[in-house]
Amino acid sequence: MSSSSSSLDDEDTFKILVATDIHLGFMEKDAVRGNDSFVAFDEILRLAQDNEVDFLLLGGDLFHDNKPSRRTLHICLEQLRKYCMGDRPIEFEVLSDQSVNFGYSKFPWVNYQDNNLNISLPVFSVHGNHDDPTGADALCALDILSSAGLVNHFGRATSVEKIDISPVLLQKGHSKIALYGLGSIPDERLYRMFVNKQVMMLRPREDESSWFNLFVIHQNRSKHGPTNYIPEQFLDEFLDLVIWGHEHECKIAPTRNEQQLFYVSQPGSSVATSLSPGEAEKKHVGLLRIKGKKMNMQKIPLQTVRQFFIEDLVLSDYPDIFNPDNPRVTQEIETFCIEKVEAMLDTAERERLGNPRQPDKPLIRLRVDYTGGFEPFNTLRFSQKFVDRTANPKDIIHFFRHKEQKDKKDSITINFGKIDSKPLLEGTTLRVEDLVKEYFKTAEKNVQLSLLTERGMGEAVQEFVDKEEKDALEELVKFQLEKTQRFLKERHIDAEEEKIDEEVRKFRETRKTNTNEEDEEVREAIQRARTHRSQAPDVEMSDEDDDALLRKVSLSDDEDVRASMPARGRGRGRARGGRGQSTTTRGTSRRGRGSASADQPSSGRATKATGKNMSILDAFKPSSRQPTARNVAKKTYSEDIEDDNSDLEEVSFTPSSVIESRRTSSTSTSYSRKSTQPQSQATKAHFFDDDDDEEDFDPFKKSGPSRRGRR
């Protein structure tokens, strides 16, 4: 540590180690790369301990999988216990109401104030999109670490209708930090909530200008679609520094947003999870120092990260070497690629000298653009030459070809065969809901959705794939079928097939335009699926059940709606099996087409007395029982709203006088909602002044204090 660094580490200076996207468990079954994420996390914790930081701040995606393996959890717990427990005193205190900051936990206080624990390195973390809460109880892997007393999980939004971000207020000496956090939320939903002004950041009322406002967020920063990202302009301009997770390219040097007048730091990932150019940047963590309204970010390179080199080769740029008409051009291309890979391996060997902690085998990627009549060679044979020298021999070479743009404006037909053959750019993500939308855009008329919407179906399929919510599709179909039946009953439509089809089409179009209502339907269906799974016994679903469910979803829901019309003479003996679930477990009982009664004994598996097999025509018949809406209890937090006839709503939290011993009540703190008062130049954060001008400590000295005028 440099002398200038030590001179600034006084009793008023916060020292925070910042890291994001650690992805524990990535490729853990790979013989070569299986331990990369664990080795990097061990180095991060050791850096935090060696630099004697006040706390470690993580920006999401601590785990790579939503349900990490036992090995991953075991190693994570071992490392946290090794570095986070000890006798070193904690020199900062929490002033905010911790029952609000950590109210969703059974232990709503920071772990170092727990009398049963001896914490020397507190860890604060938000969840990411890889380890976000899911299931009936909305739990994530971070909740396990929180219950064990090793991690302080904050920034969790408990409502899907409105988000109030309450900061964790920290004080060390005369320096005060308002730590805001927001765990990962689907980008489209959060984008819409920002537009509808449903996201509110609470601010402390006392000495509002004296707080350093630090915000941790885990969302798309780069634009991947019209609403599939969060623009920096959406964030409040009273913020001083934003730690942006989810993006893996290391841009840890704080950059100034000239419109909102705050700084943004993007630490990036500590392990390469894709072979893209952004992952090839050198990996760093940041040592953030905050004193009053001044800040400084020191870049610390990670020494144990596996080397990664990537190059692009465009064959058409070498007309003197490669001629597509030459019968031996493919062999010449392969020889040229071998020379390129050898050159990258030599570079890796030179850079690795003097660093014994770095893995021996580097990651090598050569992207070859063979546009212009060239043919790719056998990559499997090519990889055999580098099995013992690279960590990724199977995917060293990536062939791709650019499609020529056509000016046919009237051609709107999309062929899935062409989509499959079109190479994706490195690092791009193809989502399941996008595939669903594309499929129904190009599908034939007889397989188009007539009751469900593409948006709702896409989100349900996404839940089925990512979160293993096997009942999400079925519950969505039932939920929307029930809603359509109620709509037709209220309209008193004649029981004629043509009129019913017309009304169903109109009803579907109105739902497509109301995205908020459609999102609510999907959430209700997913909640039903989670409740169903939590109440059902652990009975594995057979392959036949999976096949039947997939066949059902692939059929047009129009066929499901008309399947039970009396004129067809069709019927089913009983509804589809419920994996050992009885009729009472579902909570509803409806009379459907050919469904078994409650008193009828089941054979093999219990039946579901649901409306899945109930046609729309049956909705006009008298029924002894109507479906009842299922109310899901939500956890809420009470707030005292004071009305002082002003334009701002003030939210005050229960005060307490003194912080006592290890775990005490919180000092009285009140909040105001997103102040609109202009801030002077003196109230905004700026960088430390380093008199010694040492580059290893202050790489951002050129960004000094600046004028912060209000527009």
XYZ file of C-alpha atoms in Angstrom:
711
model
C 0.000 0.000 0.000
C 1.438 3.400 -0.948
C 2.222 6.088 1.611
C -0.363 8.439 0.113
C -2.982 5.756 0.481
C -2.144 5.269 4.150
C -2.291 8.992 4.803
C -5.915 9.088 3.711
C -6.980 6.056 5.764
C -8.016 7.953 8.845
C -10.920 7.586 11.238
C -13.273 9.459 8.889
C -12.531 7.481 5.708
C -14.647 4.552 4.559
C -12.669 1.801 2.819
C -14.888 -0.418 0.661
C -13.829 -3.236 -1.658
C -16.176 -3.344 -4.653
C -16.765 -6.404 -6.879
C -19.598 -7.774 -9.008
C -20.544 -10.881 -10.984
C -18.373 -13.503 -9.296
C -20.477 -16.406 -10.693
C -19.470 -19.084 -8.210
C -19.969 -22.533 -9.695
C -19.441 -21.560 -13.329
C -18.366 -24.679 -15.259
C -17.656 -26.416 -11.955
C -17.721 -29.836 -13.644
C -15.022 -28.887 -16.131
C -11.718 -30.582 -15.287
C -9.637 -27.521 -16.236
C -11.842 -24.485 -15.540
C -13.993 -25.891 -12.729
C -12.236 -23.996 -9.908
C -11.686 -20.644 -11.646
C -14.606 -18.875 -9.959
C -13.662 -20.180 -6.495
C -10.019 -19.143 -6.869
C -11.019 -15.623 -7.936
C -13.463 -15.266 -5.014
C -10.766 -16.403 -2.598
C -8.454 -13.691 -3.948
C -11.172 -11.027 -3.593
C -11.790 -11.956 0.040
C -8.066 -12.016 0.742
C -7.667 -8.535 -0.790
C -10.469 -7.284 1.458
C -8.760 -8.743 4.493
C -5.255 -7.516 3.577
C -6.457 -3.977 2.893
C -8.462 -3.954 6.138
C -11.562 -2.598 4.439
C -14.649 -1.628 6.389
C -16.854 -3.906 4.291
C -17.065 -5.800 1.017
C -19.740 -4.590 -1.433
C -20.993 -7.066 -4.071
C -23.130 -6.033 -7.036
C -25.051 -9.263 -7.708
C -24.570 -12.681 -9.354
C -22.478 -14.126 -6.557
C -23.656 -17.533 -7.829
C -23.864 -18.620 -11.445
C -26.884 -20.898 -11.006
C -30.190 -20.047 -9.412
C -29.937 -23.320 -7.480
C -26.212 -23.748 -6.816
C -24.858 -27.214 -6.183
C -23.915 -28.474 -2.749
C -20.247 -28.247 -3.679
C -20.601 -24.591 -4.696
C -22.462 -23.693 -1.505
C -19.976 -25.607 0.618
C -16.932 -23.855 -0.869
C -18.638 -20.451 -0.609
C -19.471 -20.980 3.070
C -15.924 -22.175 3.768
C -14.385 -19.078 2.165
C -16.737 -16.612 3.851
C -16.147 -18.198 7.249
C -12.384 -18.161 6.698
C -12.131 -14.454 5.833
C -15.209 -12.797 7.381
C -14.995 -14.036 10.960
C -12.489 -12.680 13.444
C -11.793 -10.233 16.251
C -11.020 -7.110 14.222
C -13.416 -4.375 15.402
C -15.983 -2.792 13.067
C -15.434 0.961 12.979
C -18.701 2.115 11.375
C -22.262 2.054 12.631
C -25.692 1.677 11.049
C -28.075 4.589 11.639
C -31.095 3.545 9.595
C -34.045 1.402 10.653
C -32.683 -2.068 9.962
C -36.123 -3.639 10.170
C -36.827 -1.765 6.929
C -33.466 -2.470 5.268
C -33.526 -6.209 6.083
C -37.204 -6.707 6.919
C -37.617 -9.791 4.723
C -35.062 -11.679 6.847
C -35.711 -13.536 10.093
C -32.721 -11.633 11.479
C -33.380 -7.992 10.496
C -30.045 -6.500 11.503
C -26.502 -6.425 10.166
C -24.554 -9.558 10.969
C -21.765 -7.859 12.942
C -24.329 -6.646 15.511
C -25.433 -10.208 16.236
C -24.233 -11.233 19.707
C -23.855 -14.829 18.535
C -21.427 -13.970 15.728
C -17.930 -12.516 15.612
C -17.704 -10.738 12.269
C -14.553 -8.890 11.211
C -15.461 -8.344 7.523
C -19.119 -7.478 6.801
C -20.338 -8.332 3.296
C -23.201 -6.368 1.725
C -24.715 -7.739 -1.472
C -27.720 -7.382 -3.757
C -28.945 -10.351 -5.784
C -28.454 -10.657 -9.525
C -30.407 -12.220 -12.353
C -28.571 -15.536 -11.931
C -29.311 -15.902 -8.214
C -32.601 -13.992 -7.893
C -35.417 -15.066 -5.517
C -37.760 -17.736 -6.849
C -40.076 -20.486 -5.687
C -43.100 -20.399 -3.429
C -41.225 -18.572 -0.650
C -39.290 -16.306 -3.054
C -35.926 -17.409 -1.678
C -32.501 -17.163 -3.261
C -29.049 -18.507 -2.451
C -28.108 -15.228 -0.753
C -30.873 -15.852 1.782
C -29.036 -19.012 2.850
C -25.854 -17.000 3.432
C -27.885 -14.328 5.212
C -29.446 -16.864 7.582
C -25.969 -18.230 8.296
C -24.899 -14.718 9.301
C -22.223 -14.368 6.609
C -23.820 -11.921 4.145
C -26.089 -8.895 4.543
C -28.590 -9.215 1.699
C -30.158 -5.834 0.907
C -31.888 -4.102 -1.994
C -34.712 -6.603 -2.383
C -37.965 -5.257 -3.846
C -40.977 -6.890 -2.193
C -43.661 -5.303 -4.384
C -44.251 -5.594 -8.121
C -46.436 -2.494 -8.224
C -44.231 0.113 -6.537
C -40.624 0.149 -5.386
C -39.466 2.335 -2.503
C -35.684 2.085 -2.137
C -34.765 2.807 1.463
C -31.017 3.332 2.040
C -28.799 1.664 4.591
C -27.368 4.653 6.464
C -23.771 4.195 7.589
C -21.490 6.511 9.553
C -17.779 6.388 10.301
C -16.425 9.358 12.167
C -17.761 12.412 10.363
C -18.377 10.587 7.054
C -21.877 9.356 6.259
C -22.982 7.047 3.433
C -26.524 6.424 2.207
C -26.181 2.968 0.615
C -28.987 2.270 -1.868
C -29.449 -1.121 -3.488
C -31.775 -2.704 -6.025
C -31.521 -6.387 -6.869
C -32.137 -7.659 -10.362
C -35.637 -7.160 -11.816
C -36.663 -8.039 -15.400
C -35.488 -5.075 -17.459
C -38.754 -4.529 -19.314
C -40.744 -4.410 -16.085
C -38.312 -2.073 -14.317
C -38.117 0.163 -17.401
C -41.899 0.490 -17.406
C -41.951 1.182 -13.659
C -39.421 3.997 -14.079
C -41.490 5.474 -16.902
C -44.655 5.274 -14.773
C -42.809 6.855 -11.816
C -43.295 3.763 -9.667
C -39.695 3.732 -8.398
C -38.964 6.068 -5.493
C -35.655 6.592 -3.699
C -36.032 7.777 -0.106
C -33.587 10.331 1.263
C -32.668 11.147 4.868
C -34.190 14.461 5.949
C -31.495 15.374 8.440
C -28.441 17.022 6.840
C -29.541 15.902 3.400
C -26.517 17.426 1.682
C -23.967 15.759 3.978
C -24.651 12.184 2.857
C -22.606 10.436 0.193
C -25.254 8.677 -1.929
C -24.015 5.303 -3.245
C -26.313 3.151 -5.403
C -25.776 -0.536 -6.339
C -27.822 -1.807 -9.290
C -27.807 -5.046 -11.317
C -29.428 -4.464 -14.715
C -28.592 -4.195 -18.397
C -26.611 -1.023 -18.986
C -26.104 -1.611 -22.708
C -29.169 -1.327 -24.903
C -30.366 -4.777 -26.003
C -33.808 -3.646 -27.163
C -36.274 -0.758 -26.873
C -36.961 -1.437 -23.192
C -34.493 -4.231 -22.378
C -32.086 -1.990 -20.455
C -32.096 0.792 -17.880
C -30.861 4.194 -19.132
C -28.650 6.074 -16.712
C -30.989 9.054 -17.125
C -33.667 7.141 -15.218
C -31.623 7.312 -12.012
C -31.957 10.226 -9.608
C -29.451 12.999 -10.009
C -28.826 13.401 -6.269
C -26.730 10.204 -6.455
C -22.959 10.555 -6.226
C -21.720 7.141 -7.394
C -23.458 4.190 -9.065
C -21.938 0.688 -8.890
C -23.336 -1.089 -11.951
C -23.458 -4.890 -11.933
C -24.501 -7.413 -14.592
C -22.222 -6.048 -17.323
C -19.087 -8.222 -17.485
C -16.709 -5.843 -19.248
C -14.440 -4.188 -16.695
C -14.923 -0.400 -16.754
C -14.211 0.181 -13.101
C -12.833 3.709 -13.532
C -15.736 6.015 -12.580
C -17.108 7.868 -15.588
C -19.158 11.020 -15.255
C -22.709 11.190 -16.584
C -22.893 14.756 -17.851
C -26.681 14.850 -17.832
C -27.363 13.452 -14.359
C -24.059 14.676 -12.907
C -23.097 11.486 -11.077
C -20.341 8.932 -11.621
C -20.787 5.328 -12.779
C -18.364 2.488 -12.047
C -18.746 -0.885 -13.789
C -16.413 -3.389 -12.058
C -17.225 -6.262 -14.433
C -16.974 -9.968 -13.713
C -14.140 -11.813 -12.004
C -14.412 -14.878 -14.270
C -14.993 -15.129 -18.014
C -18.384 -16.761 -18.564
C -18.398 -16.242 -22.344
C -15.728 -16.005 -25.010
C -16.587 -12.434 -26.049
C -14.413 -9.313 -26.428
C -15.809 -7.736 -23.252
C -14.594 -10.667 -21.161
C -11.068 -10.315 -22.568
C -10.503 -7.052 -20.686
C -8.239 -7.334 -17.658
C -10.207 -8.159 -14.521
C -10.103 -5.750 -11.574
C -11.786 -5.023 -8.279
C -11.984 -1.548 -6.797
C -10.857 -0.178 -3.454
C -13.266 2.701 -2.889
C -12.403 5.379 -0.338
C -15.067 7.844 0.787
C -14.433 10.774 3.077
C -17.243 13.269 3.433
C -18.317 14.013 -0.142
C -14.953 13.013 -1.637
C -14.232 9.647 -3.188
C -11.371 7.747 -4.778
C -11.417 4.441 -6.658
C -8.180 2.440 -6.698
C -8.012 -0.275 -9.361
C -6.635 -3.573 -8.086
C -5.896 -6.180 -10.799
C -6.824 -9.768 -10.037
C -3.769 -12.014 -10.238
C -5.446 -15.445 -10.264
C -7.836 -14.908 -13.199
C -7.231 -17.164 -16.187
C -5.777 -15.352 -19.195
C -8.070 -14.780 -22.146
C -7.034 -13.673 -25.640
C -9.389 -13.088 -28.538
C -8.769 -12.013 -32.137
C -10.861 -11.603 -35.279
C -9.829 -12.893 -38.699
C -11.681 -11.684 -41.806
C -10.641 -13.908 -44.711
C -11.819 -11.454 -47.352
C -9.225 -8.964 -46.076
C -6.439 -11.225 -47.401
C -7.180 -11.561 -51.150
C -3.504 -12.125 -51.910
C -3.347 -15.126 -49.596
C -6.800 -16.740 -49.835
C -8.557 -17.347 -53.137
C -11.994 -19.012 -52.854
C -11.448 -20.727 -56.237
C -8.274 -22.419 -55.043
C -9.065 -26.095 -54.243
C -6.525 -26.022 -51.391
C -7.775 -22.775 -49.850
C -9.318 -24.580 -46.853
C -5.977 -26.136 -45.901
C -4.295 -22.748 -46.275
C -6.885 -21.141 -43.990
C -6.347 -23.830 -41.356
C -2.565 -23.346 -41.484
C -3.007 -19.587 -41.132
C -5.303 -20.075 -38.117
C -2.729 -22.358 -36.463
C -0.141 -19.590 -36.780
C -2.566 -17.082 -35.218
C -3.296 -19.368 -32.264
C 0.419 -20.058 -31.746
C 1.082 -16.315 -31.645
C -1.617 -15.822 -28.973
C -0.165 -18.687 -26.925
C 3.293 -17.082 -27.079
C 1.814 -13.779 -25.863
C 0.098 -15.567 -22.987
C 3.355 -17.261 -21.981
C 5.264 -13.972 -21.924
C 2.608 -12.216 -19.798
C 2.389 -15.096 -17.348
C 6.100 -14.981 -16.479
C 6.586 -13.806 -12.914
C 3.023 -14.575 -11.829
C 2.936 -18.153 -10.511
C -0.627 -17.732 -9.169
C -2.104 -17.504 -12.657
C -3.420 -20.720 -14.287
C -1.152 -22.306 -16.881
C -3.627 -22.849 -19.699
C -5.137 -19.666 -21.188
C -8.450 -19.191 -22.951
C -7.975 -18.662 -26.689
C -10.629 -17.495 -29.136
C -10.180 -16.896 -32.863
C -13.292 -15.635 -34.633
C -13.105 -16.310 -38.362
C -15.371 -14.452 -40.792
C -15.549 -16.682 -43.862
C -17.865 -14.437 -45.886
C -17.017 -14.395 -49.597
C -17.308 -17.985 -50.775
C -14.975 -19.648 -48.275
C -15.723 -22.897 -46.464
C -14.950 -23.706 -42.803
C -12.569 -26.501 -41.925
C -13.029 -29.255 -39.328
C -12.787 -27.539 -35.936
C -12.655 -30.860 -34.052
C -9.498 -31.907 -35.850
C -8.078 -28.426 -35.339
C -8.735 -28.540 -31.581
C -6.733 -31.743 -31.138
C -3.544 -29.775 -31.787
C -4.038 -27.624 -28.664
C -5.643 -29.973 -26.131
C -2.731 -29.770 -23.701
C -2.037 -26.063 -24.167
C -5.415 -24.283 -23.911
C -8.272 -24.390 -21.420
C -10.942 -24.406 -24.150
C -9.666 -26.612 -27.002
C -13.161 -27.479 -28.241
C -14.192 -23.921 -29.034
C -11.007 -22.122 -30.020
C -12.320 -21.439 -33.520
C -15.634 -19.696 -34.078
C -16.779 -19.451 -37.707
C -19.371 -16.870 -38.627
C -20.601 -15.212 -41.776
C -22.300 -11.862 -42.201
C -25.639 -11.879 -43.970
C -26.085 -9.463 -46.824
C -28.796 -6.903 -46.221
C -31.650 -7.063 -48.706
C -33.743 -4.051 -49.693
C -37.003 -5.949 -50.068
C -39.399 -3.892 -47.963
C -42.373 -6.085 -48.737
C -40.719 -9.274 -47.533
C -41.699 -9.862 -43.922
C -41.668 -13.674 -43.826
C -39.283 -15.067 -41.255
C -37.977 -18.576 -41.709
C -36.741 -20.358 -38.605
C -34.225 -22.244 -40.680
C -32.611 -18.952 -41.613
C -32.690 -17.779 -38.037
C -30.889 -20.918 -36.894
C -28.180 -20.507 -39.502
C -27.625 -16.834 -38.697
C -24.642 -16.509 -36.348
C -25.224 -14.609 -33.146
C -22.780 -11.936 -32.086
C -20.519 -12.922 -29.241
C -22.013 -12.046 -25.883
C -25.610 -11.609 -27.103
C -28.382 -13.466 -25.309
C -31.333 -15.037 -27.111
C -34.235 -15.182 -24.689
C -36.949 -17.797 -24.663
C -39.790 -15.256 -24.775
C -38.257 -13.738 -27.909
C -38.299 -17.142 -29.593
C -41.948 -17.595 -28.633
C -42.853 -14.217 -30.133
C -40.912 -14.938 -33.318
C -42.563 -18.337 -33.659
C -46.112 -17.006 -33.490
C -45.256 -14.110 -35.799
C -44.350 -16.559 -38.554
C -46.627 -19.482 -37.658
C -49.461 -20.582 -39.906
C -52.977 -19.404 -39.181
C -54.223 -22.741 -37.885
C -51.623 -22.782 -35.084
C -51.929 -19.135 -34.051
C -52.987 -18.300 -30.519
C -56.631 -17.332 -30.307
C -57.019 -16.998 -26.532
C -53.565 -16.543 -25.009
C -51.174 -13.729 -25.927
C -47.621 -14.187 -27.163
C -46.278 -12.016 -24.348
C -47.916 -14.024 -21.586
C -46.990 -17.338 -23.149
C -43.381 -16.200 -23.577
C -42.994 -15.192 -19.940
C -44.563 -18.446 -18.747
C -42.194 -20.460 -20.946
C -39.281 -18.408 -19.563
C -40.307 -19.336 -16.017
C -40.616 -22.968 -17.094
C -37.087 -22.972 -18.558
C -35.153 -20.752 -16.113
C -36.858 -21.396 -12.775
C -38.240 -24.912 -13.362
C -41.790 -23.756 -12.663
C -43.343 -26.780 -14.362
C -46.904 -25.652 -13.688
C -46.494 -22.096 -14.989
C -47.810 -22.912 -18.469
C -50.752 -24.939 -17.214
C -51.760 -22.325 -14.654
C -51.543 -19.539 -17.238
C -53.826 -21.436 -19.602
C -56.345 -22.088 -16.828
C -56.203 -18.539 -15.497
C -56.820 -16.909 -18.875
C -59.497 -19.458 -19.762
C -61.375 -18.654 -16.535
C -61.095 -14.937 -17.201
C -62.425 -15.335 -20.746
C -65.336 -17.409 -19.501
C -66.275 -14.749 -16.959
C -66.054 -12.083 -19.667
C -68.410 -14.005 -21.963
C -70.866 -14.610 -19.154
C -70.995 -10.928 -18.334
C -71.611 -10.089 -21.997
C -74.477 -12.634 -22.214
C -73.242 -13.991 -25.531
C -75.425 -16.497 -27.341
C -74.082 -20.045 -27.287
C -73.067 -19.960 -30.943
C -69.580 -20.828 -32.001
C -69.165 -17.920 -34.449
C -70.234 -15.262 -31.947
C -68.071 -16.775 -29.236
C -65.016 -16.776 -31.512
C -65.572 -13.127 -32.427
C -65.914 -12.037 -28.794
C -62.845 -14.033 -27.791
C -60.813 -12.317 -30.507
C -61.964 -8.877 -29.353
C -61.224 -9.730 -25.718
C -57.748 -10.935 -26.630
C -56.926 -7.746 -28.527
C -57.968 -5.560 -25.600
C -55.730 -7.578 -23.284
C -52.756 -7.232 -25.617
C -52.980 -3.442 -25.403
C -53.138 -3.469 -21.594
C -49.626 -4.666 -20.678
C -50.019 -3.979 -16.962
C -53.069 -6.229 -16.723
C -51.296 -8.912 -18.714
C -48.258 -8.787 -16.436
C -50.572 -9.177 -13.456
C -52.105 -12.282 -15.062
C -48.698 -13.840 -15.592
C -47.657 -13.083 -12.011
C -50.895 -14.603 -10.706
C -50.355 -17.734 -12.788
C -46.754 -18.092 -11.617
C -47.828 -17.585 -8.010
C -50.425 -20.334 -8.451
C -47.728 -22.598 -9.840
C -45.435 -21.881 -6.876
C -48.246 -22.480 -4.405
C -49.119 -25.704 -6.194
C -45.523 -26.899 -6.017
C -45.137 -25.990 -2.336
C -48.315 -27.873 -1.406
C -47.751 -30.922 -3.582
C -45.737 -33.921 -2.327
C -42.327 -34.553 -3.831
C -43.402 -36.877 -6.630
C -41.220 -36.808 -9.703
C -42.880 -36.097 -13.002
C -42.497 -38.890 -15.492
C -41.268 -38.455 -19.051
C -44.764 -39.228 -20.288
C -46.146 -36.353 -18.213
C -43.512 -33.975 -19.600
C -44.271 -35.040 -23.164
C -47.995 -34.625 -22.602
C -47.518 -31.139 -21.176
C -45.317 -30.048 -24.067
C -47.796 -31.448 -26.593
C -50.589 -29.579 -24.873
C -48.730 -26.250 -24.979
C -47.743 -26.706 -28.615
C -51.358 -27.126 -29.710
C -53.518 -24.128 -30.482
C -55.446 -23.039 -27.439
C -58.337 -22.544 -29.818
C -58.585 -26.323 -30.007
C -58.573 -26.534 -26.202
C -61.425 -24.046 -26.035
C -63.630 -25.997 -28.430
C -62.514 -29.475 -27.492
C -65.540 -30.198 -25.311
C -68.404 -28.885 -27.464
C -71.351 -31.337 -27.213
C -71.718 -31.497 -30.986
C -68.267 -33.047 -31.294
C -69.224 -35.994 -29.108
C -65.891 -35.918 -27.315
C -65.163 -36.297 -23.634
C -62.540 -37.319 -21.157
C -62.916 -39.696 -18.293
C -60.900 -37.508 -15.923
C -58.599 -34.563 -15.848
C -54.838 -34.888 -16.191
C -53.051 -36.303 -13.153
C -51.857 -33.881 -10.555
C -48.660 -35.571 -9.378
C -50.280 -36.965 -6.291
C -52.350 -33.886 -5.545
C -55.944 -34.185 -4.397
C -58.842 -31.935 -5.319
C -58.759 -30.179 -1.975
C -55.136 -29.238 -2.444
C -55.937 -27.061 -5.414
C -58.305 -24.945 -3.376
C -61.003 -24.779 -6.079
C -63.576 -27.186 -7.371
C -65.310 -26.599 -10.687
C -67.530 -28.698 -12.852
C -65.730 -29.441 -16.097
C -66.163 -31.607 -19.121
C -66.018 -35.229 -18.085
C -64.172 -34.503 -14.851
C -64.451 -36.871 -11.945
C -66.454 -35.938 -8.899
C -64.892 -35.336 -5.533
C -66.242 -38.619 -4.152
C -65.047 -40.734 -7.044
C -61.999 -42.835 -6.142
C -58.942 -42.119 -8.248
C -56.908 -44.767 -10.028
C -53.156 -44.411 -10.334
C -52.997 -40.657 -9.650
C -55.315 -38.198 -8.035
C -57.412 -36.070 -10.365
C -57.482 -32.288 -10.566
C -60.928 -30.779 -10.358
C -59.957 -27.714 -12.344
C -61.326 -25.710 -15.213
C -58.670 -26.898 -17.630
C -61.062 -29.231 -19.472
C -63.986 -26.816 -19.302
C -65.043 -25.342 -22.621
C -66.306 -21.806 -23.086
C -69.697 -23.210 -24.053
C -69.832 -24.923 -20.658
C -69.482 -21.516 -19.043
C -73.071 -20.724 -20.056
C -74.463 -23.785 -18.288
C -75.622 -23.467 -14.663
C -72.862 -24.334 -12.254
C -73.144 -25.174 -8.587
C -69.796 -23.563 -7.816
C -68.041 -20.675 -9.401
C -64.252 -20.397 -9.430
C -62.908 -18.314 -6.640
C -59.984 -15.980 -6.953
C -56.955 -16.973 -5.025
C -55.641 -14.284 -2.711
C -51.922 -14.392 -2.045
C -50.716 -12.754 1.114
C -47.982 -10.195 0.574
C -45.504 -8.926 3.120
C -45.910 -5.213 3.646
C -44.221 -2.651 5.805
C -46.114 0.089 7.555
C -45.033 3.689 7.073
C -46.264 6.809 8.826
C -47.136 9.405 6.200
C -47.122 12.980 7.429
C -49.108 15.517 5.465
C -47.760 19.011 5.927
C -49.639 20.507 2.951
C -46.456 20.545 0.896
C -45.712 19.009 -2.484
C -43.538 16.286 -0.958
C -44.647 13.237 0.983
C -42.495 12.661 4.034
C -41.983 9.173 5.364
C -40.754 8.985 8.941
C -39.553 5.798 10.530
C -39.686 4.928 14.214
C -36.735 6.623 15.963
C -34.623 5.364 18.801
C -32.081 7.282 20.763
C -28.788 5.472 21.147
C -26.926 2.608 19.470
C -26.301 0.057 22.193
C -23.506 -2.489 22.484
C -23.452 -5.011 19.622
C -27.063 -5.142 18.436
C -29.077 -2.043 19.223
C -31.945 -0.017 17.972
C -31.376 2.440 15.152
C -30.714 6.117 15.575
C -33.690 8.217 14.619
C -33.719 8.805 10.897
C -36.447 10.158 8.679
C -36.681 10.181 4.930
C -38.120 12.370 2.238
C -39.066 11.260 -1.213
C -36.747 12.294 -4.028
C -35.963 15.879 -3.149
C -36.277 18.377 -5.979
C -34.244 21.110 -4.311
C -31.184 22.109 -6.332
C -27.842 21.007 -5.007
C -24.872 23.297 -4.861
C -21.450 22.445 -6.158
C -20.193 21.768 -2.654
C -22.774 19.060 -1.962
C -21.751 16.799 -4.863
C -19.089 14.126 -4.564
C -15.674 14.593 -6.091
C -12.346 12.808 -6.031
C -9.637 13.048 -3.421
C -6.761 15.408 -4.086
C -3.541 13.389 -4.064
C -0.540 15.600 -3.410
C 1.954 12.823 -4.102
C 0.486 12.172 -7.562
C 1.003 8.405 -7.445
C -0.597 6.618 -10.377
C -1.067 3.330 -8.561
C -3.489 4.919 -6.139
C -5.311 7.731 -7.945
C -5.824 6.828 -11.610
C -8.649 9.332 -11.878
C -6.933 12.450 -10.677
C -7.805 14.193 -13.904
C -11.452 14.062 -12.831
C -11.405 16.721 -10.175
C -14.277 18.557 -8.552
C -16.511 20.159 -11.101
C -19.362 22.560 -11.180
C -22.704 20.876 -10.719
C -25.287 23.262 -12.012
C -28.932 22.482 -12.152
C -30.672 22.487 -15.432
